[in-house]
Protein backbone atom coordinates (compact mmCIF):
# COMPACT_ATOMS: atom_id res chain seq x y z
CA UNK A 1 0.00 0.00 0.00
CA UNK A 2 1.35 3.44 -0.96
CA UNK A 3 2.67 5.32 2.08
CA UNK A 4 -0.19 7.45 3.38
CA UNK A 5 2.07 10.14 4.84
CA UNK A 6 4.39 12.81 3.47
CA UNK A 7 7.43 13.79 5.57
CA UNK A 8 8.21 17.48 6.07
CA UNK A 9 11.32 19.23 7.36
CA UNK A 10 10.54 22.67 8.82
CA UNK A 11 13.37 25.24 9.00
CA UNK A 12 12.45 28.03 11.41
CA UNK A 13 9.80 28.18 14.10
CA UNK A 14 9.41 31.96 14.30
CA UNK A 15 6.34 34.01 13.40
CA UNK A 16 5.58 32.12 10.18
CA UNK A 17 7.11 28.75 11.07
CA UNK A 18 5.03 28.47 14.22
CA UNK A 19 1.99 29.50 12.20
CA UNK A 20 2.65 26.67 9.73
CA UNK A 21 3.03 24.22 12.61
CA UNK A 22 -0.29 25.35 14.11
CA UNK A 23 -2.15 25.32 10.78
CA UNK A 24 -0.99 21.80 9.90
CA UNK A 25 -2.36 20.63 13.25
CA UNK A 26 -5.57 22.69 13.37
CA UNK A 27 -6.64 21.82 9.79
CA UNK A 28 -5.06 18.34 9.71
CA UNK A 29 -8.29 16.51 8.80
CA UNK A 30 -9.26 18.91 5.99
CA UNK A 31 -5.71 18.87 4.58
CA UNK A 32 -5.57 15.07 4.55
CA UNK A 33 -9.04 14.85 2.97
CA UNK A 34 -7.96 17.27 0.23
CA UNK A 35 -4.60 15.62 -0.49
CA UNK A 36 -5.25 12.01 0.44
CA UNK A 37 -2.11 12.16 2.55
CA UNK A 38 -1.16 12.85 6.16
CA UNK A 39 1.42 15.66 6.29
CA UNK A 40 3.88 14.89 9.07
CA UNK A 41 6.58 17.23 10.34
CA UNK A 42 9.49 14.86 10.83
CA UNK A 43 12.17 17.36 11.89
CA UNK A 44 12.42 21.02 12.84
CA UNK A 45 15.56 23.16 12.65
CA UNK A 46 15.25 26.00 15.17
CA UNK A 47 18.06 27.49 17.25
CA UNK A 48 15.74 29.08 19.83
CA UNK A 49 14.45 25.90 21.49
CA UNK A 50 12.09 27.85 23.75
CA UNK A 51 9.87 28.33 20.69
CA UNK A 52 9.54 24.57 20.29
CA UNK A 53 8.82 23.98 23.93
CA UNK A 54 6.13 26.69 23.94
CA UNK A 55 4.35 24.77 21.17
CA UNK A 56 4.64 21.45 23.02
CA UNK A 57 6.95 20.05 20.35
CA UNK A 58 8.81 16.99 21.70
CA UNK A 59 12.62 17.48 21.84
CA UNK A 60 13.26 14.51 19.53
CA UNK A 61 11.63 16.42 16.66
CA UNK A 62 14.28 19.15 16.91
CA UNK A 63 17.18 18.61 14.52
CA UNK A 64 20.73 19.14 15.76
CA UNK A 65 21.77 20.35 12.32
CA UNK A 66 20.52 20.69 8.75
CA UNK A 67 22.06 17.36 7.72
CA UNK A 68 19.55 15.56 9.94
CA UNK A 69 16.88 16.93 7.62
CA UNK A 70 18.63 16.88 4.25
CA UNK A 71 19.87 13.30 4.75
CA UNK A 72 16.52 11.96 6.01
CA UNK A 73 14.89 9.97 3.15
CA UNK A 74 11.53 10.34 4.88
CA UNK A 75 11.72 14.14 4.46
CA UNK A 76 10.27 14.79 1.00
CA UNK A 77 9.36 18.48 1.44
CA UNK A 78 11.50 21.18 3.11
CA UNK A 79 9.85 24.42 4.28
CA UNK A 80 12.39 27.24 4.67
CA UNK A 81 11.33 30.00 7.07
CA UNK A 82 14.66 31.14 8.56
CA UNK A 83 14.74 34.61 6.98
CA UNK A 84 17.71 36.47 5.53
CA UNK A 85 19.85 35.18 2.69
CA UNK A 86 22.14 32.62 4.37
CA UNK A 87 21.95 29.85 5.41
CA UNK A 88 18.47 29.60 3.83
CA UNK A 89 19.77 29.98 0.29
CA UNK A 90 22.31 27.18 0.72
CA UNK A 91 19.85 24.87 2.46
CA UNK A 92 17.23 25.42 -0.28
CA UNK A 93 19.76 24.70 -3.02
CA UNK A 94 21.02 21.55 -1.28
CA UNK A 95 17.49 20.25 -0.73
CA UNK A 96 16.48 20.86 -4.36
CA UNK A 97 19.64 19.24 -5.75
CA UNK A 98 18.84 16.18 -3.65
CA UNK A 99 15.35 16.01 -5.16
CA UNK A 100 13.57 17.29 -2.06
CA UNK A 101 10.74 19.74 -2.83
CA UNK A 102 10.98 23.18 -1.24
CA UNK A 103 8.50 25.81 -0.10
CA UNK A 104 9.72 29.18 1.13
CA UNK A 105 8.43 32.64 2.09
CA UNK A 106 11.90 34.11 1.63
CA UNK A 107 11.61 36.92 -0.91
CA UNK A 108 15.20 38.02 -0.25
CA UNK A 109 16.49 34.67 -1.51
CA UNK A 110 13.97 34.18 -4.35
CA UNK A 111 14.48 37.70 -5.72
CA UNK A 112 18.27 37.69 -5.59
CA UNK A 113 19.04 34.03 -6.30
CA UNK A 114 16.03 32.75 -8.22
CA UNK A 115 18.00 31.70 -11.31
CA UNK A 116 20.37 29.48 -9.32
CA UNK A 117 17.52 27.87 -7.36
CA UNK A 118 15.26 27.27 -10.38
CA UNK A 119 18.24 25.54 -12.03
CA UNK A 120 18.72 23.41 -8.90
CA UNK A 121 15.01 22.53 -8.95
CA UNK A 122 15.25 21.47 -12.60
CA UNK A 123 18.36 19.38 -11.87
CA UNK A 124 16.65 17.68 -8.94
CA UNK A 125 13.29 17.39 -10.77
CA UNK A 126 11.87 19.06 -7.67
CA UNK A 127 9.14 21.61 -7.06
CA UNK A 128 10.22 25.03 -5.71
CA UNK A 129 7.24 27.13 -4.61
CA UNK A 130 7.26 30.57 -2.99
CA UNK A 131 3.67 31.88 -2.93
CA UNK A 132 4.20 33.39 0.55
CA UNK A 133 7.13 35.50 -0.64
CA UNK A 134 4.88 38.14 -2.24
CA UNK A 135 1.57 39.41 -0.87
CA UNK A 136 1.57 36.98 2.06
CA UNK A 137 -1.71 35.04 1.90
CA UNK A 138 -2.77 36.51 -1.48
CA UNK A 139 -2.23 33.80 -4.15
CA UNK A 140 -0.70 36.32 -6.58
CA UNK A 141 2.25 34.15 -7.68
CA UNK A 142 -0.10 31.32 -8.66
CA UNK A 143 -2.43 33.78 -10.41
CA UNK A 144 0.41 35.28 -12.49
CA UNK A 145 2.08 31.91 -13.24
CA UNK A 146 -1.10 29.98 -14.01
CA UNK A 147 -4.40 31.83 -14.17
CA UNK A 148 -3.22 34.88 -16.14
CA UNK A 149 -0.57 33.01 -18.17
CA UNK A 150 -2.48 33.60 -21.43
CA UNK A 151 -2.17 37.38 -21.09
CA UNK A 152 0.41 39.87 -22.22
CA UNK A 153 0.76 41.60 -18.85
CA UNK A 154 0.83 45.39 -19.31
CA UNK A 155 1.32 46.58 -15.75
CA UNK A 156 1.53 45.38 -12.19
CA UNK A 157 1.03 47.95 -9.42
CA UNK A 158 1.12 46.69 -5.86
CA UNK A 159 0.92 47.65 -2.23
CA UNK A 160 3.10 44.70 -1.26
CA UNK A 161 4.57 45.67 2.10
CA UNK A 162 2.16 45.32 5.01
CA UNK A 163 4.37 47.08 7.54
CA UNK A 164 4.61 50.37 5.62
CA UNK A 165 0.95 50.32 4.62
CA UNK A 166 0.06 49.80 8.27
CA UNK A 167 2.29 52.77 9.21
CA UNK A 168 0.91 55.08 6.49
CA UNK A 169 -2.67 54.12 7.38
CA UNK A 170 -2.23 54.96 11.03
CA UNK A 171 -0.33 58.18 10.23
CA UNK A 172 -3.23 59.35 8.04
CA UNK A 173 -6.03 58.16 10.34
CA UNK A 174 -4.58 58.86 13.77
CA UNK A 175 -1.70 61.29 13.22
CA UNK A 176 0.46 58.85 15.23
CA UNK A 177 4.26 59.24 15.31
CA UNK A 178 6.16 57.08 12.79
CA UNK A 179 8.33 55.39 15.45
CA UNK A 180 5.30 54.45 17.57
CA UNK A 181 3.55 52.77 14.67
CA UNK A 182 6.71 50.97 13.53
CA UNK A 183 7.08 49.47 16.99
CA UNK A 184 3.44 48.30 16.86
CA UNK A 185 4.09 46.64 13.48
CA UNK A 186 7.11 44.85 14.92
CA UNK A 187 5.14 43.65 17.93
CA UNK A 188 2.41 42.36 15.59
CA UNK A 189 5.05 40.26 13.74
CA UNK A 190 4.57 42.15 10.47
CA UNK A 191 8.04 43.68 10.16
CA UNK A 192 11.23 41.94 9.03
CA UNK A 193 13.81 41.03 11.66
CA UNK A 194 15.55 44.21 10.45
CA UNK A 195 12.60 46.60 9.74
CA UNK A 196 14.86 48.86 7.64
CA UNK A 197 14.05 46.51 4.76
CA UNK A 198 10.38 47.41 5.17
CA UNK A 199 10.57 51.17 5.66
CA UNK A 200 13.32 51.85 3.08
CA UNK A 201 11.39 50.00 0.36
CA UNK A 202 13.84 47.10 -0.05
CA UNK A 203 11.27 44.44 0.91
CA UNK A 204 8.80 45.77 -1.66
CA UNK A 205 11.62 45.95 -4.22
CA UNK A 206 12.34 42.25 -3.75
CA UNK A 207 8.69 41.44 -4.21
CA UNK A 208 8.13 43.52 -7.36
CA UNK A 209 11.32 41.98 -8.78
CA UNK A 210 9.70 38.56 -8.36
CA UNK A 211 6.36 39.69 -9.82
CA UNK A 212 7.99 41.48 -12.77
CA UNK A 213 10.15 38.43 -13.56
CA UNK A 214 7.05 36.25 -13.82
CA UNK A 215 4.80 38.86 -15.48
CA UNK A 216 7.27 39.83 -18.21
CA UNK A 217 9.13 36.49 -18.41
CA UNK A 218 12.48 38.11 -17.76
CA UNK A 219 15.07 38.25 -15.01
CA UNK A 220 14.54 41.19 -12.67
CA UNK A 221 16.60 41.30 -9.47
CA UNK A 222 16.38 43.75 -6.55
CA UNK A 223 19.47 45.50 -7.94
CA UNK A 224 17.38 46.46 -11.01
CA UNK A 225 14.68 48.12 -8.90
CA UNK A 226 14.73 51.84 -8.01
CA UNK A 227 13.65 51.87 -4.35
CA UNK A 228 12.78 54.76 -2.03
CA UNK A 229 11.12 54.27 1.36
CA UNK A 230 8.67 56.19 3.50
CA UNK A 231 10.96 57.76 6.12
CA UNK A 232 10.62 61.28 4.60
CA UNK A 233 6.81 61.24 4.70
CA UNK A 234 5.60 63.92 7.16
CA UNK A 235 2.10 64.59 8.49
CA UNK A 236 2.06 67.74 6.30
CA UNK A 237 2.44 65.59 3.17
CA UNK A 238 -0.41 63.31 4.29
CA UNK A 239 -2.65 66.35 4.85
CA UNK A 240 -1.79 68.01 1.52
CA UNK A 241 -2.42 64.72 -0.30
CA UNK A 242 -5.86 64.51 1.29
CA UNK A 243 -6.60 68.14 0.36
CA UNK A 244 -5.56 67.55 -3.27
CA UNK A 245 -7.67 64.38 -3.67
CA UNK A 246 -4.89 61.85 -3.16
CA UNK A 247 -3.61 59.34 -0.60
CA UNK A 248 0.05 58.43 -0.08
CA UNK A 249 0.93 54.78 -0.61
CA UNK A 250 4.23 52.93 -1.01
CA UNK A 251 3.71 51.61 -4.53
CA UNK A 252 5.62 48.86 -6.31
CA UNK A 253 5.25 49.51 -10.04
CA UNK A 254 6.22 47.27 -12.97
CA UNK A 255 5.41 47.96 -16.61
CA UNK A 256 6.76 46.82 -19.96
CA UNK A 257 7.30 49.44 -22.69
CA UNK A 258 8.41 48.14 -26.12
CA UNK A 259 10.46 45.36 -24.59
CA UNK A 260 11.94 47.53 -21.80
CA UNK A 261 10.93 46.82 -18.17
CA UNK A 262 10.09 49.73 -15.86
CA UNK A 263 10.32 48.66 -12.23
CA UNK A 264 10.28 50.98 -9.22
CA UNK A 265 9.23 51.29 -5.56
CA UNK A 266 8.52 54.64 -3.91
CA UNK A 267 5.87 56.59 -2.02
CA UNK A 268 3.29 57.96 -4.46
CA UNK A 269 0.31 60.29 -4.53
CA UNK A 270 -2.52 58.00 -5.63
CA UNK A 271 -5.98 59.36 -6.53
CA UNK A 272 -8.49 58.61 -3.77
CA UNK A 273 -10.78 56.92 -6.31
CA UNK A 274 -8.09 54.40 -7.39
CA UNK A 275 -8.97 50.87 -6.08
CA UNK A 276 -5.55 50.64 -4.38
CA UNK A 277 -6.32 53.74 -2.29
CA UNK A 278 -8.82 51.77 -0.22
CA UNK A 279 -6.16 49.26 0.91
CA UNK A 280 -5.54 49.96 4.58
CA UNK A 281 -3.50 48.63 7.48
CA UNK A 282 -1.45 45.49 6.96
CA UNK A 283 -3.48 44.60 3.87
CA UNK A 284 -1.81 44.28 0.50
CA UNK A 285 -3.29 44.47 -2.97
CA UNK A 286 -1.87 43.83 -6.39
CA UNK A 287 -3.50 45.48 -9.41
CA UNK A 288 -2.69 43.60 -12.65
CA UNK A 289 -3.68 44.67 -16.15
CA UNK A 290 -3.47 42.12 -18.97
CA UNK A 291 -4.34 42.55 -22.65
CA UNK A 292 -7.06 39.88 -22.45
CA UNK A 293 -8.31 39.98 -18.87
CA UNK A 294 -8.17 43.77 -18.56
CA UNK A 295 -7.99 45.27 -15.03
CA UNK A 296 -7.86 42.88 -12.07
CA UNK A 297 -6.97 43.36 -8.39
CA UNK A 298 -6.16 40.83 -5.66
CA UNK A 299 -6.48 41.78 -2.01
CA UNK A 300 -5.60 40.27 1.37
CA UNK A 301 -3.27 40.32 4.33
CA UNK A 302 0.30 40.64 3.09
CA UNK A 303 1.93 39.90 6.42
CA UNK A 304 1.21 38.16 9.69
CA UNK A 305 1.57 34.65 11.03
CA UNK A 306 -1.54 32.87 9.75
CA UNK A 307 -2.15 34.57 6.38
CA UNK A 308 1.46 33.73 5.48
CA UNK A 309 1.11 30.19 6.86
CA UNK A 310 -1.95 29.80 4.61
CA UNK A 311 0.20 30.43 1.52
CA UNK A 312 2.94 28.08 2.75
CA UNK A 313 0.60 25.15 3.44
CA UNK A 314 -1.25 25.78 0.15
CA UNK A 315 2.06 25.35 -1.69
CA UNK A 316 2.84 22.18 0.30
CA UNK A 317 -0.55 20.71 -0.66
CA UNK A 318 0.10 21.49 -4.35
CA UNK A 319 3.45 19.66 -4.12
CA UNK A 320 1.67 16.67 -2.57
CA UNK A 321 -0.84 16.65 -5.44
CA UNK A 322 2.05 16.80 -7.92
CA UNK A 323 3.70 13.83 -6.18
CA UNK A 324 0.45 11.90 -6.43
CA UNK A 325 0.01 12.70 -10.13
CA UNK A 326 3.69 12.26 -11.04
CA UNK A 327 3.93 15.87 -12.26
CA UNK A 328 6.61 17.17 -9.88
CA UNK A 329 9.11 19.70 -11.26
CA UNK A 330 6.60 21.06 -13.81
CA UNK A 331 8.22 24.49 -13.86
CA UNK A 332 11.77 23.74 -15.02
CA UNK A 333 13.86 26.83 -15.55
CA UNK A 334 11.38 29.01 -17.38
CA UNK A 335 12.76 30.44 -20.60
CA UNK A 336 13.48 33.73 -18.86
CA UNK A 337 14.69 36.38 -21.26
CA UNK A 338 16.96 39.22 -20.18
CA UNK A 339 14.94 42.26 -21.19
CA UNK A 340 16.58 45.67 -20.65
CA UNK A 341 15.56 47.67 -17.58
CA UNK A 342 14.25 51.22 -18.16
CA UNK A 343 16.55 53.60 -16.22
CA UNK A 344 14.62 55.57 -13.57
CA UNK A 345 15.73 58.85 -15.23
CA UNK A 346 13.67 57.91 -18.31
CA UNK A 347 10.26 57.66 -16.65
CA UNK A 348 7.66 60.38 -17.25
CA UNK A 349 5.45 61.29 -14.32
CA UNK A 350 3.98 64.16 -12.28
CA UNK A 351 5.50 65.39 -9.01
CA UNK A 352 4.37 66.85 -5.69
CA UNK A 353 6.96 69.27 -4.28
CA UNK A 354 6.85 70.81 -0.79
CA UNK A 355 9.32 73.67 -0.35
CA UNK A 356 10.11 76.12 2.44
CA UNK A 357 11.08 79.44 0.79
CA UNK A 358 11.68 83.06 1.75
CA UNK A 359 8.38 84.94 1.94
CA UNK A 360 9.51 87.77 -0.35
CA UNK A 361 8.53 89.23 -3.76
CA UNK A 362 9.71 87.38 -6.92
CA UNK A 363 10.75 84.25 -5.01
CA UNK A 364 7.99 82.25 -6.69
CA UNK A 365 8.98 83.71 -10.07
CA UNK A 366 12.55 82.54 -9.51
CA UNK A 367 11.41 79.02 -8.65
CA UNK A 368 9.09 78.91 -11.69
CA UNK A 369 12.00 80.09 -13.82
CA UNK A 370 14.29 77.26 -12.68
CA UNK A 371 11.55 74.69 -13.23
CA UNK A 372 10.78 76.15 -16.65
CA UNK A 373 14.46 76.01 -17.62
CA UNK A 374 14.22 72.22 -17.07
CA UNK A 375 10.91 71.69 -18.95
CA UNK A 376 8.99 71.36 -15.67
CA UNK A 377 5.52 72.89 -16.04
CA UNK A 378 3.52 73.74 -12.90
CA UNK A 379 -0.07 72.43 -12.78
CA UNK A 380 -1.09 73.84 -9.37
CA UNK A 381 0.34 75.82 -6.46
CA UNK A 382 -0.70 76.02 -2.81
CA UNK A 383 0.75 78.63 -0.45
CA UNK A 384 -1.12 78.98 2.79
CA UNK A 385 1.35 78.56 5.65
CA UNK A 386 4.17 80.83 6.82
CA UNK A 387 6.67 79.97 9.54
CA UNK A 388 9.59 81.64 11.24
CA UNK A 389 12.96 80.00 10.60
CA UNK A 390 16.02 81.61 12.25
CA UNK A 391 14.09 84.86 12.75
CA UNK A 392 13.13 84.99 9.04
CA UNK A 393 9.57 84.67 7.73
CA UNK A 394 9.35 81.70 5.41
CA UNK A 395 6.50 80.37 3.30
CA UNK A 396 5.57 76.74 2.66
CA UNK A 397 4.91 76.20 -1.05
CA UNK A 398 3.27 73.07 -2.49
CA UNK A 399 3.48 72.46 -6.23
CA UNK A 400 1.99 69.75 -8.45
CA UNK A 401 3.73 69.55 -11.82
CA UNK A 402 2.61 68.28 -15.17
CA UNK A 403 4.27 65.09 -16.47
CA UNK A 404 7.99 65.54 -16.94
CA UNK A 405 11.08 63.38 -17.49
CA UNK A 406 12.47 62.19 -14.15
CA UNK A 407 15.97 63.30 -15.15
CA UNK A 408 14.76 66.84 -15.87
CA UNK A 409 12.98 66.93 -12.51
CA UNK A 410 16.09 65.80 -10.67
CA UNK A 411 18.23 68.38 -12.51
CA UNK A 412 15.75 71.13 -11.59
CA UNK A 413 15.74 70.06 -7.94
CA UNK A 414 19.54 70.25 -7.82
CA UNK A 415 19.37 73.89 -8.94
CA UNK A 416 16.45 74.75 -6.62
CA UNK A 417 18.38 73.42 -3.61
CA UNK A 418 21.17 75.88 -4.46
CA UNK A 419 18.93 78.98 -4.57
CA UNK A 420 19.44 81.36 -1.64
CA UNK A 421 15.66 81.97 -1.62
CA UNK A 422 14.90 78.27 -1.02
CA UNK A 423 15.27 77.25 2.62
CA UNK A 424 14.65 73.57 2.01
CA UNK A 425 13.05 71.03 -0.32
CA UNK A 426 11.00 69.20 2.31
CA UNK A 427 9.70 66.43 0.10
CA UNK A 428 9.30 65.29 -3.51
CA UNK A 429 6.72 62.58 -4.22
CA UNK A 430 5.80 61.11 -7.60
CA UNK A 431 2.12 61.33 -8.56
CA UNK A 432 0.38 58.32 -10.18
CA UNK A 433 -2.85 59.31 -11.97
CA UNK A 434 -5.44 62.11 -11.79
CA UNK A 435 -7.88 62.67 -8.88
CA UNK A 436 -11.54 62.90 -9.77
CA UNK A 437 -12.28 66.59 -10.51
N1 LIG B 1 6.34 37.71 9.21
C1 LIG B 1 5.60 37.81 8.11
O1 LIG B 1 4.44 38.30 8.13
C2 LIG B 1 6.13 37.31 6.81
C3 LIG B 1 7.42 36.79 6.70
N2 LIG B 1 7.86 36.35 5.48
C4 LIG B 1 9.19 35.76 5.36
O2 LIG B 1 9.17 34.52 6.09
C5 LIG B 1 10.46 34.23 6.61
C6 LIG B 1 10.34 34.00 8.10
O3 LIG B 1 9.83 35.19 8.65
P1 LIG B 1 9.41 35.25 10.21
O4 LIG B 1 8.81 33.96 10.62
O5 LIG B 1 8.63 36.51 10.37
O6 LIG B 1 10.85 35.43 10.88
P2 LIG B 1 11.25 35.12 12.40
O7 LIG B 1 12.52 35.88 12.66
O8 LIG B 1 10.07 35.31 13.29
O9 LIG B 1 11.55 33.54 12.38
C7 LIG B 1 12.77 32.98 11.91
C8 LIG B 1 13.11 31.86 12.88
O10 LIG B 1 14.21 31.10 12.37
C9 LIG B 1 15.23 31.04 13.38
N3 LIG B 1 16.52 30.96 12.71
C10 LIG B 1 17.08 31.92 11.93
N4 LIG B 1 18.25 31.47 11.44
C11 LIG B 1 18.42 30.21 11.92
C12 LIG B 1 19.44 29.22 11.77
N5 LIG B 1 20.52 29.46 11.00
N6 LIG B 1 19.29 28.03 12.39
C13 LIG B 1 18.19 27.80 13.15
N7 LIG B 1 17.19 28.69 13.35
C14 LIG B 1 17.33 29.88 12.74
C15 LIG B 1 15.06 32.32 14.15
O11 LIG B 1 15.67 32.20 15.42
P3 LIG B 1 16.10 33.57 16.19
O12 LIG B 1 14.81 34.14 16.73
O13 LIG B 1 17.04 33.10 17.24
O14 LIG B 1 16.75 34.46 15.16
C16 LIG B 1 13.55 32.42 14.23
O15 LIG B 1 13.03 31.64 15.28
C17 LIG B 1 11.33 35.44 6.22
O16 LIG B 1 12.02 35.14 5.03
C18 LIG B 1 10.32 36.55 5.96
O17 LIG B 1 10.81 37.52 5.06
C19 LIG B 1 7.08 36.39 4.34
C20 LIG B 1 5.81 36.89 4.41
C21 LIG B 1 5.25 37.39 5.64
N1 LIG C 1 7.74 42.55 6.49
C1 LIG C 1 6.89 42.08 5.39
C2 LIG C 1 6.36 40.70 5.73
C3 LIG C 1 5.75 40.05 4.55
O1 LIG C 1 6.39 39.87 3.50
C4 LIG C 1 5.73 43.07 5.19
O2 LIG C 1 5.56 43.96 6.06
O3 LIG C 1 5.01 42.96 4.18
NA1 LIG D 1 1.30 35.35 -1.93
mmCIF file of N, CA and C and ligand atoms in Angstrom, residues 130-141 311, ligand 3:
data_model
loop_
_atom_site.group_PDB
_atom_site.id
_atom_site.type_symbol
_atom_site.label_atom_id
_atom_site.label_comp_id
_atom_site.label_asym_id
_atom_site.label_seq_id
_atom_site.Cartn_x
_atom_site.Cartn_y
_atom_site.Cartn_z
ATOM 1 N N UNK A 130 6.974 29.416 -3.870
ATOM 2 C CA UNK A 130 7.261 30.568 -2.987
ATOM 3 C C UNK A 130 6.084 31.547 -2.953
ATOM 4 N N UNK A 131 4.878 31.032 -2.930
ATOM 5 C CA UNK A 131 3.673 31.881 -2.925
ATOM 6 C C UNK A 131 3.702 32.906 -1.797
ATOM 7 N N UNK A 132 4.219 32.496 -0.634
ATOM 8 C CA UNK A 132 4.196 33.386 0.548
ATOM 9 C C UNK A 132 5.190 34.530 0.439
ATOM 10 N N UNK A 133 6.060 34.479 -0.562
ATOM 11 C CA UNK A 133 7.130 35.503 -0.640
ATOM 12 C C UNK A 133 6.601 36.855 -1.099
ATOM 13 N N UNK A 134 5.449 36.865 -1.798
ATOM 14 C CA UNK A 134 4.876 38.141 -2.238
ATOM 15 C C UNK A 134 3.390 38.173 -1.871
ATOM 16 N N UNK A 135 2.989 39.249 -1.182
ATOM 17 C CA UNK A 135 1.569 39.408 -0.866
ATOM 18 C C UNK A 135 1.067 38.433 0.168
ATOM 19 N N UNK A 136 1.983 37.836 0.946
ATOM 20 C CA UNK A 136 1.571 36.980 2.056
ATOM 21 C C UNK A 136 0.536 35.949 1.628
ATOM 22 N N UNK A 137 -0.672 36.032 2.188
ATOM 23 C CA UNK A 137 -1.710 35.043 1.898
ATOM 24 C C UNK A 137 -2.381 35.206 0.549
ATOM 25 N N UNK A 138 -2.130 36.298 -0.174
ATOM 26 C CA UNK A 138 -2.770 36.514 -1.483
ATOM 27 C C UNK A 138 -2.103 35.589 -2.512
ATOM 28 N N UNK A 139 -2.846 34.764 -3.224
ATOM 29 C CA UNK A 139 -2.230 33.795 -4.152
ATOM 30 C C UNK A 139 -1.764 34.434 -5.455
ATOM 31 N N UNK A 140 -1.029 35.535 -5.378
ATOM 32 C CA UNK A 140 -0.703 36.322 -6.579
ATOM 33 C C UNK A 140 0.333 35.626 -7.462
ATOM 34 N N UNK A 141 1.244 34.842 -6.861
ATOM 35 C CA UNK A 141 2.252 34.148 -7.685
ATOM 36 C C UNK A 141 1.538 33.115 -8.564
ATOM 37 N N UNK A 311 -0.454 30.547 2.830
ATOM 38 C CA UNK A 311 0.202 30.430 1.522
ATOM 39 C C UNK A 311 1.219 29.290 1.533
HETATM 40 NA NA1 LIG B 3 1.298 35.351 -1.931
#
